mmCIF file of C-alpha atoms in Angstrom:
data_model
loop_
_atom_site.group_PDB
_atom_site.id
_atom_site.type_symbol
_atom_site.label_atom_id
_atom_site.label_comp_id
_atom_site.label_asym_id
_atom_site.label_seq_id
_atom_site.Cartn_x
_atom_site.Cartn_y
_atom_site.Cartn_z
ATOM 1 C CA MET A 1 18.036 -12.802 32.615
ATOM 2 C CA THR A 2 15.687 -14.083 29.937
ATOM 3 C CA PRO A 3 16.337 -17.402 28.214
ATOM 4 C CA ALA A 4 17.796 -17.295 24.715
ATOM 5 C CA SER A 5 15.125 -17.264 22.039
ATOM 6 C CA GLY A 6 16.718 -20.336 20.424
ATOM 7 C CA MET A 7 15.902 -22.471 23.435
ATOM 8 C CA LEU A 8 12.809 -24.607 23.827
ATOM 9 C CA LEU A 9 11.794 -24.694 27.471
ATOM 10 C CA THR A 10 9.898 -27.709 28.786
ATOM 11 C CA TRP A 11 6.677 -25.639 28.823
ATOM 12 C CA ASP A 12 7.261 -24.732 25.152
ATOM 13 C CA GLN A 13 7.271 -28.368 24.064
ATOM 14 C CA ALA A 14 3.744 -29.251 25.222
ATOM 15 C CA ALA A 15 0.689 -28.566 23.081
ATOM 16 C CA LEU A 16 -0.911 -25.167 23.611
ATOM 17 C CA THR A 17 -4.344 -25.865 25.066
ATOM 18 C CA PRO A 18 -7.362 -23.550 25.121
ATOM 19 C CA GLU A 19 -6.917 -23.245 28.919
ATOM 20 C CA ASP A 20 -3.245 -22.272 28.487
ATOM 21 C CA TRP A 21 -4.135 -19.732 25.828
ATOM 22 C CA THR A 22 -6.921 -18.202 27.954
ATOM 23 C CA ARG A 23 -4.398 -17.538 30.735
ATOM 24 C CA VAL A 24 -1.775 -16.140 28.314
ATOM 25 C CA GLU A 25 -4.397 -14.005 26.585
ATOM 26 C CA GLN A 26 -5.346 -12.458 29.949
ATOM 27 C CA TRP A 27 -1.688 -11.650 30.676
ATOM 28 C CA LEU A 28 -1.355 -10.102 27.224
ATOM 29 C CA HIS A 29 -4.545 -8.085 27.730
ATOM 30 C CA TYR A 30 -3.363 -6.546 31.001
ATOM 31 C CA SER A 31 0.151 -5.974 29.724
ATOM 32 C CA ARG A 32 -1.209 -4.167 26.661
ATOM 33 C CA LEU A 33 -3.461 -2.009 28.842
ATOM 34 C CA GLU A 34 -0.358 -0.926 30.785
ATOM 35 C CA LEU A 35 1.578 -0.255 27.586
ATOM 36 C CA LEU A 36 -1.271 1.790 26.070
ATOM 37 C CA SER A 37 -1.628 3.734 29.312
ATOM 38 C CA ALA A 38 2.079 4.608 29.158
ATOM 39 C CA LEU A 39 1.694 5.608 25.498
ATOM 40 C CA GLU A 40 -1.362 7.735 26.288
ATOM 41 C CA SER A 41 0.546 9.596 29.000
ATOM 42 C CA MET A 42 3.333 10.770 26.676
ATOM 43 C CA ARG A 43 3.624 13.609 24.209
ATOM 44 C CA GLU A 44 4.278 12.967 20.490
ATOM 45 C CA GLU A 45 7.870 14.204 20.850
ATOM 46 C CA ASP A 46 8.486 11.690 23.662
ATOM 47 C CA LEU A 47 8.383 8.893 21.082
ATOM 48 C CA GLU A 48 11.937 9.760 19.988
ATOM 49 C CA THR A 49 13.327 9.547 23.540
ATOM 50 C CA ALA A 50 16.078 6.957 23.990
ATOM 51 C CA ALA A 51 18.124 5.890 27.005
ATOM 52 C CA GLY A 52 21.330 6.947 25.314
ATOM 53 C CA GLU A 53 23.446 6.832 22.171
ATOM 54 C CA GLY A 54 22.768 3.609 20.287
ATOM 55 C CA SER A 55 19.698 2.757 22.372
ATOM 56 C CA ARG A 56 16.294 2.272 20.818
ATOM 57 C CA SER A 57 13.893 5.177 21.118
ATOM 58 C CA ILE A 58 10.440 4.597 22.577
ATOM 59 C CA ALA A 59 9.036 4.599 19.019
ATOM 60 C CA ALA A 60 11.660 2.055 17.907
ATOM 61 C CA GLN A 61 10.838 -0.161 20.885
ATOM 62 C CA LEU A 62 7.124 -0.015 20.050
ATOM 63 C CA ARG A 63 7.821 -0.832 16.352
ATOM 64 C CA HIS A 64 10.009 -3.704 17.501
ATOM 65 C CA LEU A 65 7.266 -4.984 19.801
ATOM 66 C CA ALA A 66 4.669 -4.896 17.018
ATOM 67 C CA GLY A 67 7.042 -6.603 14.586
ATOM 68 C CA ALA A 68 7.956 -9.295 17.097
ATOM 69 C CA GLU A 69 4.291 -10.066 17.790
ATOM 70 C CA TYR A 70 3.721 -10.487 14.079
ATOM 71 C CA MET A 71 6.826 -12.675 13.692
ATOM 72 C CA TYR A 72 6.018 -14.864 16.704
ATOM 73 C CA ALA A 73 2.645 -15.686 15.170
ATOM 74 C CA LEU A 74 4.175 -16.058 11.684
ATOM 75 C CA TRP A 75 6.703 -18.612 12.943
ATOM 76 C CA THR A 76 3.848 -20.941 13.993
ATOM 77 C CA PHE A 77 3.116 -21.764 10.343
ATOM 78 C CA ASP A 78 4.879 -24.784 8.810
ATOM 79 C CA LEU A 79 5.912 -23.377 5.438
ATOM 80 C CA ARG A 80 6.545 -26.893 4.049
ATOM 81 C CA SER A 81 2.842 -27.720 4.408
ATOM 82 C CA LYS A 82 0.385 -26.652 1.697
ATOM 83 C CA GLN A 83 -2.370 -26.375 4.334
ATOM 84 C CA ASP A 84 -0.267 -24.147 6.585
ATOM 85 C CA VAL A 85 0.769 -21.980 3.625
ATOM 86 C CA LYS A 86 -2.931 -21.610 2.754
ATOM 87 C CA ASP A 87 -3.679 -20.749 6.404
ATOM 88 C CA LEU A 88 -0.843 -18.190 6.347
ATOM 89 C CA LEU A 89 -2.174 -16.567 3.171
ATOM 90 C CA ASP A 90 -5.673 -16.421 4.678
ATOM 91 C CA TRP A 91 -4.329 -14.887 7.901
ATOM 92 C CA THR A 92 -2.235 -12.207 6.232
ATOM 93 C CA ARG A 93 -5.072 -11.322 3.847
ATOM 94 C CA ARG A 94 -7.484 -10.870 6.773
ATOM 95 C CA MET A 95 -4.986 -8.576 8.525
ATOM 96 C CA ALA A 96 -4.362 -6.505 5.387
ATOM 97 C CA MET A 97 -8.060 -6.243 4.529
ATOM 98 C CA GLU A 98 -8.977 -5.143 8.045
ATOM 99 C CA ARG A 99 -6.294 -2.445 8.057
ATOM 100 C CA MET A 100 -7.165 -1.158 4.602
ATOM 101 C CA ARG A 101 -10.906 -1.002 5.422
ATOM 102 C CA ILE A 102 -10.098 1.121 8.478
ATOM 103 C CA LEU A 103 -7.951 3.494 6.396
ATOM 104 C CA ALA A 104 -10.577 3.733 3.645
ATOM 105 C CA GLY A 105 -13.245 4.482 6.252
ATOM 106 C CA ARG A 106 -11.105 7.367 7.505
ATOM 107 C CA HIS A 107 -10.449 8.635 3.960
ATOM 108 C CA ASP A 108 -6.818 8.371 5.041
ATOM 109 C CA ASN A 109 -4.282 10.230 2.910
ATOM 110 C CA ARG A 110 -1.436 10.557 5.431
ATOM 111 C CA LEU A 111 2.106 10.205 4.170
ATOM 112 C CA THR A 112 3.983 7.484 6.063
ATOM 113 C CA SER A 113 7.183 5.648 5.217
ATOM 114 C CA ALA A 114 8.175 2.078 4.439
ATOM 115 C CA GLU A 115 11.346 1.140 6.257
ATOM 116 C CA TRP A 116 13.099 -2.188 5.999
ATOM 117 C CA SER A 117 16.571 -3.569 6.377
ATOM 118 C CA GLY A 118 18.940 -2.487 3.660
ATOM 119 C CA ASN A 119 16.762 0.445 2.627
ATOM 120 C CA GLU A 120 18.939 3.507 3.229
ATOM 121 C CA HIS A 121 16.108 5.981 2.660
ATOM 122 C CA PRO A 122 12.539 5.106 3.694
ATOM 123 C CA ASP A 123 10.080 4.948 0.796
ATOM 124 C CA PRO A 124 7.128 7.360 0.900
ATOM 125 C CA TRP A 125 3.945 5.413 1.496
ATOM 126 C CA THR A 126 0.194 6.108 1.600
ATOM 127 C CA ALA A 127 -2.916 3.980 2.055
ATOM 128 C CA ARG A 128 -3.679 4.335 -1.669
ATOM 129 C CA LYS A 129 -0.155 3.161 -2.555
ATOM 130 C CA ALA A 130 -0.573 0.176 -0.213
ATOM 131 C CA ALA A 131 -3.886 -0.692 -1.909
ATOM 132 C CA ARG A 132 -2.265 -0.551 -5.347
ATOM 133 C CA ARG A 133 0.747 -2.564 -4.234
ATOM 134 C CA LEU A 134 -1.408 -5.240 -2.566
ATOM 135 C CA VAL A 135 -2.925 -6.047 -5.960
ATOM 136 C CA TYR A 136 0.197 -5.519 -8.075
ATOM 137 C CA HIS A 137 2.490 -7.516 -5.783
ATOM 138 C CA GLU A 138 0.244 -10.573 -5.648
ATOM 139 C CA ARG A 139 -0.392 -10.502 -9.413
ATOM 140 C CA TRP A 140 3.340 -10.185 -10.123
ATOM 141 C CA HIS A 141 4.191 -13.195 -7.932
ATOM 142 C CA LEU A 142 1.232 -15.176 -9.283
ATOM 143 C CA SER A 143 2.653 -14.726 -12.784
ATOM 144 C CA SER A 144 6.052 -15.951 -11.596
ATOM 145 C CA ILE A 145 4.520 -18.970 -9.830
ATOM 146 C CA ARG A 146 2.508 -19.878 -12.951
ATOM 147 C CA ARG A 147 5.689 -19.815 -15.079
ATOM 148 C CA LEU A 148 7.446 -22.074 -12.566
ATOM 149 C CA LEU A 149 4.519 -24.511 -12.539
ATOM 150 C CA GLN A 150 4.381 -24.589 -16.348
ATOM 151 C CA GLY A 151 8.071 -25.477 -16.366
ATOM 152 C CA LEU A 152 7.490 -28.251 -13.827
ATOM 153 C CA ARG A 153 4.553 -29.640 -15.797
ATOM 154 C CA GLY A 154 6.616 -29.582 -18.979
ATOM 155 C CA ARG A 155 9.430 -31.528 -17.311
ATOM 156 C CA HIS A 156 6.991 -34.026 -15.774
ATOM 157 C CA ALA A 157 5.213 -34.539 -19.116
ATOM 158 C CA SER A 158 8.538 -35.291 -20.831
ATOM 159 C CA GLY A 159 9.556 -37.701 -18.080
ATOM 160 C CA GLU A 160 12.410 -35.403 -17.052
ATOM 161 C CA GLY A 161 13.147 -35.286 -13.342
ATOM 162 C CA TRP A 162 11.598 -38.686 -12.539
#
C-alpha cells in the first residue's frame, strides 16, 4: 500500500541534494525506458484497453502520469513568492516554446482535443490554435493585471487601504 499523498515522510522533509536527485533521476530514466518499451509494443487500438468498467484505459493512465509529473513539479513553486512566480513563468514558457518549435518544425496540422474537468465536449485544438491562444491568453490576463495594479496604485496614492 502506498502512503497517502497528503503525508510528508521523513525522507520528504530533508533538502533534496544533487546526489539524491542523481539517484532519483536514474530510477526515473529506467522506469521511463520500461514504460516506453511497453508503449512501443502495443497497437494504437490497445490504448483504449481498460481493466474493466470504470477503470482507466491505458491512454487515460498515460495522460494521468504525464499530468501528475507536471503537477508534482508545479507544486514545488511557492506561489506567494515573486521570485518563485517568475521562475514558474520562465519554466512554463520554456516548456511551451519547446513544444511549439517541435510542432512548427513538423508543419503539424493534426486535429487534437482540449479536455479538462467540467468540459462536457472536448474542444477541437491544433498547433496553430495553441500558438494563437498562447499570445491571446497572456495579453488578456496582462490587461486584467494592469487594471488591478492601476486600482491599487490609485488607492495607495489616495491613502486608502493604509
